PDB file of C-alpha atoms in Angstrom:
ATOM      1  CA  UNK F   1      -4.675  49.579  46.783  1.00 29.00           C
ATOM      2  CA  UNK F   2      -5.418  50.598  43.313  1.00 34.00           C
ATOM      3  CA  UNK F   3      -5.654  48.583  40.143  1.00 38.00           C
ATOM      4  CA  UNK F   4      -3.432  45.539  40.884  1.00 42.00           C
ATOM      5  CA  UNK F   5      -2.718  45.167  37.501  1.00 45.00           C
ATOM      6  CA  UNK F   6      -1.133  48.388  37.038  1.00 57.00           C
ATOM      7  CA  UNK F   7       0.380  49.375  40.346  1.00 74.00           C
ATOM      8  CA  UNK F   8       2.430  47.170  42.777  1.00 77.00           C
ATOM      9  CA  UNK F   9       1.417  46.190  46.293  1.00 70.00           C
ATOM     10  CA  UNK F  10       3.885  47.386  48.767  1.00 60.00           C
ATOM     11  CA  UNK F  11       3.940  43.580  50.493  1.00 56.00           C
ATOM     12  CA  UNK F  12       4.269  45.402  54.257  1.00 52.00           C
ATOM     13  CA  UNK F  13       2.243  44.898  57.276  1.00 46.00           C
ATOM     14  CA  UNK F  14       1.721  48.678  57.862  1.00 42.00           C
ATOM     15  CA  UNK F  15       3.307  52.107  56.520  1.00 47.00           C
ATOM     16  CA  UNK F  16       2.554  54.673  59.025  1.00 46.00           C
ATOM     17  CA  UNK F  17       0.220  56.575  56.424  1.00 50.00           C
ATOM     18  CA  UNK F  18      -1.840  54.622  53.869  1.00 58.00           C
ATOM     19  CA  UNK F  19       0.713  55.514  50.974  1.00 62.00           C
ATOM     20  CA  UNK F  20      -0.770  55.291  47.473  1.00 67.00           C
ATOM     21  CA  UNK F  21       0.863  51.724  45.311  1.00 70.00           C
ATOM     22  CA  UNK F  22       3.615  52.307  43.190  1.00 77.00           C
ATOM     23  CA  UNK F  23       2.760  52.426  39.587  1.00 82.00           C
ATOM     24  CA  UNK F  24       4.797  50.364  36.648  1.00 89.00           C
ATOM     25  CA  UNK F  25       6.527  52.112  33.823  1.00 93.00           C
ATOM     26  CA  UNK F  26       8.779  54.026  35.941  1.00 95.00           C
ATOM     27  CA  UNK F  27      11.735  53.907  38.633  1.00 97.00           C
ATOM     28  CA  UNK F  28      10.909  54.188  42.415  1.00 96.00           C
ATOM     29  CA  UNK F  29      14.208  55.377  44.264  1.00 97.00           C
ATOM     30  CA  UNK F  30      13.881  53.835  48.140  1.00 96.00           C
ATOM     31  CA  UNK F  31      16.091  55.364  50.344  1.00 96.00           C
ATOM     32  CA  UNK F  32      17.401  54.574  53.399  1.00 95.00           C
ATOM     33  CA  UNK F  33      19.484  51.677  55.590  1.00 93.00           C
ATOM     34  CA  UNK F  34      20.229  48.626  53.740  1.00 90.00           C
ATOM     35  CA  UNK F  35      18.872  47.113  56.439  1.00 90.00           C
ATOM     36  CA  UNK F  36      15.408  48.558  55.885  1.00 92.00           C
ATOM     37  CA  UNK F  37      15.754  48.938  52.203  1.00 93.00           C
ATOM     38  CA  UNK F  38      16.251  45.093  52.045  1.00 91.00           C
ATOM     39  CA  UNK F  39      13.145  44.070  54.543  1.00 90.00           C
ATOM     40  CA  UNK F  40      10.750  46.491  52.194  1.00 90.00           C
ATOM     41  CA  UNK F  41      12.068  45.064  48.990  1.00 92.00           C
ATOM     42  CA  UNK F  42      11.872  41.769  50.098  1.00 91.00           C
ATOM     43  CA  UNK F  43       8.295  41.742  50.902  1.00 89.00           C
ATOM     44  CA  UNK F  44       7.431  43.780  47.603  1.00 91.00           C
ATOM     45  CA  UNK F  45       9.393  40.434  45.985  1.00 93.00           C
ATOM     46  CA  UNK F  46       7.416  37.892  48.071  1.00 93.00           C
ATOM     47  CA  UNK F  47       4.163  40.034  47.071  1.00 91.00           C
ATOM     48  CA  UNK F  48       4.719  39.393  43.832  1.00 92.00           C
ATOM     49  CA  UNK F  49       6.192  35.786  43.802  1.00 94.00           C
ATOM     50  CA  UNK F  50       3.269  34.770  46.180  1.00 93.00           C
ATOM     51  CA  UNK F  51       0.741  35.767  42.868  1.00 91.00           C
ATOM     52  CA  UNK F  52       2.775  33.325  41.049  1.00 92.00           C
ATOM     53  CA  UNK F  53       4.242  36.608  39.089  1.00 91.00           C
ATOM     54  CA  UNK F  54       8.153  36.660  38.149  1.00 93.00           C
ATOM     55  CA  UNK F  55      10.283  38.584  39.510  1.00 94.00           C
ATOM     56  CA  UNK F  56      14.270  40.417  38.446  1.00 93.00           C
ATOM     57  CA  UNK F  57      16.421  41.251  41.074  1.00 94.00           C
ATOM     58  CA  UNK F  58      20.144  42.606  39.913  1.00 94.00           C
ATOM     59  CA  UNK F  59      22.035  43.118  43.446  1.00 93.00           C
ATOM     60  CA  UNK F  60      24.647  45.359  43.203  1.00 87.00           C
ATOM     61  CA  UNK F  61      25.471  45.411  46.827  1.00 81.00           C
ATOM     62  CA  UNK F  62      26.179  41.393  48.039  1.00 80.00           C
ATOM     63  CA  UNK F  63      22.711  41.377  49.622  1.00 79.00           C
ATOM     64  CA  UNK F  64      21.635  39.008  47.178  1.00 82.00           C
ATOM     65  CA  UNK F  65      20.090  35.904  49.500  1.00 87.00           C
ATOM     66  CA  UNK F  66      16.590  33.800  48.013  1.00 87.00           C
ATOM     67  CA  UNK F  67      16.894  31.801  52.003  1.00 90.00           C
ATOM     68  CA  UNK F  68      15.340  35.213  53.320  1.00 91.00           C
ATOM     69  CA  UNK F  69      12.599  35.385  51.066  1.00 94.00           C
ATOM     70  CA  UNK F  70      11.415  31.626  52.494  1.00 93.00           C
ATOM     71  CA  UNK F  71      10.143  33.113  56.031  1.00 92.00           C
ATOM     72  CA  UNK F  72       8.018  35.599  54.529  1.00 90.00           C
ATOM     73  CA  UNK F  73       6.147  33.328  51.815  1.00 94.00           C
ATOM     74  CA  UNK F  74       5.460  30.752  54.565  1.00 94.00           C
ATOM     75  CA  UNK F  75       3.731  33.761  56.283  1.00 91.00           C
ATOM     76  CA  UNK F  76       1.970  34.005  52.787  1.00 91.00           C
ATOM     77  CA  UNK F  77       1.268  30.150  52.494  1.00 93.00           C
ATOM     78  CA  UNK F  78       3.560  29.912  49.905  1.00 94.00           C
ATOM     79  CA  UNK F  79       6.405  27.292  49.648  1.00 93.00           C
ATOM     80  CA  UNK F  80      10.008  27.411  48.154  1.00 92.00           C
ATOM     81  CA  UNK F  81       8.505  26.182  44.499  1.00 94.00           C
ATOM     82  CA  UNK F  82       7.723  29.879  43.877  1.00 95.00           C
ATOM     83  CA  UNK F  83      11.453  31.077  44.363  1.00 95.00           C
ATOM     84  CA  UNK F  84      11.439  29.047  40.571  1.00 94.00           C
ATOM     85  CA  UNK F  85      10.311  32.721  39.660  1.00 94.00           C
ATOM     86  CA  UNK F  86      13.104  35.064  40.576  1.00 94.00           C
ATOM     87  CA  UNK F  87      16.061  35.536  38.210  1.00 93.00           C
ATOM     88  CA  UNK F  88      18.365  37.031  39.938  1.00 92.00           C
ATOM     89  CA  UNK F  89      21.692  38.054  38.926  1.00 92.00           C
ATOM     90  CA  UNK F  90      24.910  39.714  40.777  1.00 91.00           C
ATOM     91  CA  UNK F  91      27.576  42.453  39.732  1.00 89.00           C
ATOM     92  CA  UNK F  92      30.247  42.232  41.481  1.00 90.00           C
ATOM     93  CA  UNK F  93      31.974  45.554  39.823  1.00 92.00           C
ATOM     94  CA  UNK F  94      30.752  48.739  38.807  1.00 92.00           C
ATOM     95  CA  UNK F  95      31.330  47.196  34.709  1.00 94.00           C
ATOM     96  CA  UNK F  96      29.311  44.631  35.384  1.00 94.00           C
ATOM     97  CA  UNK F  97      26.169  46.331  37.111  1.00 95.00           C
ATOM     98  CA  UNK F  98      26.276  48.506  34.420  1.00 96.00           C
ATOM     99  CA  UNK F  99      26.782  45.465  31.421  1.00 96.00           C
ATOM    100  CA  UNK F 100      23.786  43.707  32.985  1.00 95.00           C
ATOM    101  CA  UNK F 101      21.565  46.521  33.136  1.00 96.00           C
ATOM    102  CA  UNK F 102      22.578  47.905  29.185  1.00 95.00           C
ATOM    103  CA  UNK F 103      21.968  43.862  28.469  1.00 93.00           C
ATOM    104  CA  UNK F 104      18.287  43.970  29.396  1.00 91.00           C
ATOM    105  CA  UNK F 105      18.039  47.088  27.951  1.00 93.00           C
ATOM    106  CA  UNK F 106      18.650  45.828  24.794  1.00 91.00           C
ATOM    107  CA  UNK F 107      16.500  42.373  25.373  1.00 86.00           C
ATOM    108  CA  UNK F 108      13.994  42.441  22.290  1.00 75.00           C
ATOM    109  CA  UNK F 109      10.171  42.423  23.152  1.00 66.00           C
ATOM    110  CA  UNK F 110       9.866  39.266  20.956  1.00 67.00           C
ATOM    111  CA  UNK F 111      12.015  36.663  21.864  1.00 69.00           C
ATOM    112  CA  UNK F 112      10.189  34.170  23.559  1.00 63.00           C
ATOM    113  CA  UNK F 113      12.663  33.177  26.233  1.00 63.00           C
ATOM    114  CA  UNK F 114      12.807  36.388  27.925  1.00 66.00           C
ATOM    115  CA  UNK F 115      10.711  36.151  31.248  1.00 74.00           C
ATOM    116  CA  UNK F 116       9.281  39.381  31.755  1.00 76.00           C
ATOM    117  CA  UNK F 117       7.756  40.884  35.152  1.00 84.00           C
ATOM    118  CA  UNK F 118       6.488  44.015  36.311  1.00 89.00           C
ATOM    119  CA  UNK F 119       8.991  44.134  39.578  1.00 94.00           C
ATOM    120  CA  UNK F 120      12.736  44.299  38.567  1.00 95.00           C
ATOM    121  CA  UNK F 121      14.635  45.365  41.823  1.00 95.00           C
ATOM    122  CA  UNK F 122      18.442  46.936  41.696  1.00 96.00           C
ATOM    123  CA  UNK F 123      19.826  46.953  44.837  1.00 94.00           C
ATOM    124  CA  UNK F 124      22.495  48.923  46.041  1.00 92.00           C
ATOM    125  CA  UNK F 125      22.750  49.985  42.537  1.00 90.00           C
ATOM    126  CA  UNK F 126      25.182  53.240  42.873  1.00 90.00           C
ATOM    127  CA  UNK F 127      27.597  51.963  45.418  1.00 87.00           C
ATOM    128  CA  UNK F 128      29.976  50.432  43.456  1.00 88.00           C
ATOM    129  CA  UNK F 129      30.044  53.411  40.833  1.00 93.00           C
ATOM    130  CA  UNK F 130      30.990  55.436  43.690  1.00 92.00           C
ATOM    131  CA  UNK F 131      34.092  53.081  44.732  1.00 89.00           C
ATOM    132  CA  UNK F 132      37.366  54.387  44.942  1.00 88.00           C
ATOM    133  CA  UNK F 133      38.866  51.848  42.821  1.00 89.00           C
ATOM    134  CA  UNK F 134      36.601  53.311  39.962  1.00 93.00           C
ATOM    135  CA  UNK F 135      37.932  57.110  38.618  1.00 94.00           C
ATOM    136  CA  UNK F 136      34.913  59.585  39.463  1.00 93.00           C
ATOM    137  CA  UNK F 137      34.135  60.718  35.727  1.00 95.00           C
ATOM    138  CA  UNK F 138      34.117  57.409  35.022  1.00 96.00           C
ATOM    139  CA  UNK F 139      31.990  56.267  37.769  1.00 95.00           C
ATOM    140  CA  UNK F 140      29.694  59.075  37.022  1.00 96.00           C
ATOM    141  CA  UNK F 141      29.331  58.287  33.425  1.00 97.00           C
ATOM    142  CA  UNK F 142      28.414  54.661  34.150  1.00 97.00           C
ATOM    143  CA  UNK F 143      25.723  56.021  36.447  1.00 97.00           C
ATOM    144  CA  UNK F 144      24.372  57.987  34.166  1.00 97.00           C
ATOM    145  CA  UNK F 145      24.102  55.669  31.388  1.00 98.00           C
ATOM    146  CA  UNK F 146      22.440  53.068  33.859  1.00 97.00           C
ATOM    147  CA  UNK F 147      19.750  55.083  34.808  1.00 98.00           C
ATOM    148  CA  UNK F 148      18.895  56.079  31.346  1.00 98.00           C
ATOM    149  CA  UNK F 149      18.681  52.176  30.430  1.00 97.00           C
ATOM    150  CA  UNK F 150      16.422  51.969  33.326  1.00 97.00           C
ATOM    151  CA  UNK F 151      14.190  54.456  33.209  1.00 97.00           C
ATOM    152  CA  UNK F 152      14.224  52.997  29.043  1.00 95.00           C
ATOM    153  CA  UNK F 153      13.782  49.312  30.502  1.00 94.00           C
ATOM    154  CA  UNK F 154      10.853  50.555  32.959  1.00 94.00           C
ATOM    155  CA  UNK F 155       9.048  51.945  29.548  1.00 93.00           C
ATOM    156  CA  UNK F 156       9.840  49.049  27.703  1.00 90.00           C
ATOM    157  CA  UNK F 157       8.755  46.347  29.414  1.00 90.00           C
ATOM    158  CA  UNK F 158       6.102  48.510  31.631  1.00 91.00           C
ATOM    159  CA  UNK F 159       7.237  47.254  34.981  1.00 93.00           C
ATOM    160  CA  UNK F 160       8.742  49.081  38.362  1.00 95.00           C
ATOM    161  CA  UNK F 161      12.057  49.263  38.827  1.00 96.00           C
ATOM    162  CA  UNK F 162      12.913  49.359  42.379  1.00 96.00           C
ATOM    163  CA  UNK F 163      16.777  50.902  42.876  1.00 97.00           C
ATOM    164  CA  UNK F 164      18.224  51.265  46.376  1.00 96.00           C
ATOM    165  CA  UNK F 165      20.512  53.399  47.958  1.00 95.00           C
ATOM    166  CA  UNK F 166      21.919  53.760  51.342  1.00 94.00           C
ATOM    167  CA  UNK F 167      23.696  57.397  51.431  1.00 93.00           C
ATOM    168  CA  UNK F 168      24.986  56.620  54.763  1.00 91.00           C
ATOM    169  CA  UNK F 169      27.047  53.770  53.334  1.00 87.00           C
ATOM    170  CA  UNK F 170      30.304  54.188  52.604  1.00 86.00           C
ATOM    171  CA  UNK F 171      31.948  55.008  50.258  1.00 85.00           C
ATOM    172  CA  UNK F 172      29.753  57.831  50.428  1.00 90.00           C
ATOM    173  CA  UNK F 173      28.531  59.015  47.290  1.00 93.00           C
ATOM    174  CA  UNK F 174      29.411  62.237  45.684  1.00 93.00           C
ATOM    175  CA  UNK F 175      26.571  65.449  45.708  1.00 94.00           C
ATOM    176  CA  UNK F 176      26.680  64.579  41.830  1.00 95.00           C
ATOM    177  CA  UNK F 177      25.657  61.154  42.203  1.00 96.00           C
ATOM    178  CA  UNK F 178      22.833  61.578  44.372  1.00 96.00           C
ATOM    179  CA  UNK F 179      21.340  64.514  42.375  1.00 96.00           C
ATOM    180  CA  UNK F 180      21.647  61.618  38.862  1.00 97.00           C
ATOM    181  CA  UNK F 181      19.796  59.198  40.967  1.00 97.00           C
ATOM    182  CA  UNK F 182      17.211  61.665  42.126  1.00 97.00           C
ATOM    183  CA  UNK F 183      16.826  63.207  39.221  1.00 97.00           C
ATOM    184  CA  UNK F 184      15.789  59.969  37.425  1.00 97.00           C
ATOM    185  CA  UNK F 185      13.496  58.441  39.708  1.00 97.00           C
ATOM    186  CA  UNK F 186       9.549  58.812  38.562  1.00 95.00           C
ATOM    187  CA  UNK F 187       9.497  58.613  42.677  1.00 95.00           C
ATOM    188  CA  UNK F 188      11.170  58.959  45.531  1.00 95.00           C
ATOM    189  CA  UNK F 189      10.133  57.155  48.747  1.00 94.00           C
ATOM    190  CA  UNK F 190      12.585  57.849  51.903  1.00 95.00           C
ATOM    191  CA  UNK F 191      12.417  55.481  54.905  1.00 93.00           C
ATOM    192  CA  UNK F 192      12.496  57.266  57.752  1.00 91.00           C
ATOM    193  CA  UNK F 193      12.583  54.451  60.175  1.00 88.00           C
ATOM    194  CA  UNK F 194      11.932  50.666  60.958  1.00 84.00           C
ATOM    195  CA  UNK F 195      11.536  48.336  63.938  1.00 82.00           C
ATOM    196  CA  UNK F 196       9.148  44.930  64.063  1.00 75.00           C
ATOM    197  CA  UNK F 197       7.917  45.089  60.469  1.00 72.00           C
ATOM    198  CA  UNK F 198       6.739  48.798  60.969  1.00 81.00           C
ATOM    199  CA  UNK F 199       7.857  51.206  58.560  1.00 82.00           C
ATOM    200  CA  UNK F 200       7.773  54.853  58.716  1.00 86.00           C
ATOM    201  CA  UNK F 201       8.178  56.379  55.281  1.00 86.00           C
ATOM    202  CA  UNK F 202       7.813  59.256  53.381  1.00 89.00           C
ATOM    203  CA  UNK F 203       6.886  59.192  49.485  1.00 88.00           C
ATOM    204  CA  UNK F 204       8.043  62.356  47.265  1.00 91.00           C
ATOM    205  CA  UNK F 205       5.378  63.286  45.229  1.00 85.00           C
ATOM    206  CA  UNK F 206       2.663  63.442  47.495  1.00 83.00           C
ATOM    207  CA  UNK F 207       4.729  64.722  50.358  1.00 77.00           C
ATOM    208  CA  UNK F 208       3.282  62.653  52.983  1.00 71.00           C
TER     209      UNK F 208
END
């Protein structure tokens, strides 16, 4: 691993090739399962909480549970007094992912109560923009607007923002969507499979 204090461990026991860490000041788009999306995530939260570093998670997809994080900081010799450090926050409609992301975008660098960290996670974030119960321009149009605050919030505060997305979930998003999400990322990484804590990825910009 590079420079801890600008890139972020990947908190996994093994990636099938020694992938490079993930730098801040940018947005790292993990695809695949939510099942394996969660267990890398996760760990990359316990990595950081474990350091005694604060983390944001903003969990767009009702995955949102702190009791799974307690296993894998006990592995880390760390006990539940660490969880003190993850804010987390749910959106339970596409309105409100997208009011709590424009929200931090507009946090000011000075006020003193704002905990900042260098690992703010978004899970599950385009899911509910692609819900039926949500019109598809408009859907789109919060999308877009989210990803621009985040790629702005990654800058701003010069952390990593982690945003999941399951394609094989349904409702299945839209050609459109996927392209907005790909587009924005600084990075890509695509899990290709996981089973026992061993993950087989691939990450974008090195092709490997």
């Amino acid at each position: 691993m590079t420079n801890e204090r600008h890139n972020v461990s990947w908190g996994i026991r093994f990636l099938n090739s020694k992938l490079p860490s993930p730098g801040v000041g940018g947005m790292l788009l993990i695809e695949g399962s939510k099942r394996s999306t969660r267990y890398l995530t996760r760990n990359m939260i316990c990595e950081e909480l474990a350091k005694g570093r604060p983390v944001h998670w903003i969990d767009g997809g009702m995955g949102l549970d702190p009791s799974k994080l307690i296993r894998p900081l006990a592995r880390k010799k760390r006990g539940i007094e660490v969880l003190d450090n993850l804010h987390a926050c749910r959106g339970f409609t596409a309105h409100q992912i997208a009011e709590i992301i424009k929200r931090l975008a507009s946090e000011s660098p000075n006020d003193e109560n704002l905990v900042k960290g260098r690992l703010i996670v978004i899970s599950d974030l385009a899911s509910m923009f692609a819900d039926t119960q949500v019109k598809r321009a408009e859907g789109s149009a919060m999308l877009k607007e989210s990803l621009s605050n985040i790629q702005y919030i990654a800058k701003k505060w010069n952390s990593l923002v982690l945003v999941t997305v399951n394609y094989q979930a349904k409702p299945f998003l839209p050609k459109s969507m996927k392209s907005e999400l790909k587009n924005a990322a600084s990075d890509r990484l695509t899990i290709l499979s996981q089973s026992k804590g061993v993950i087989t990825a691939k990450l974008h910009s090195i092709d490997m």
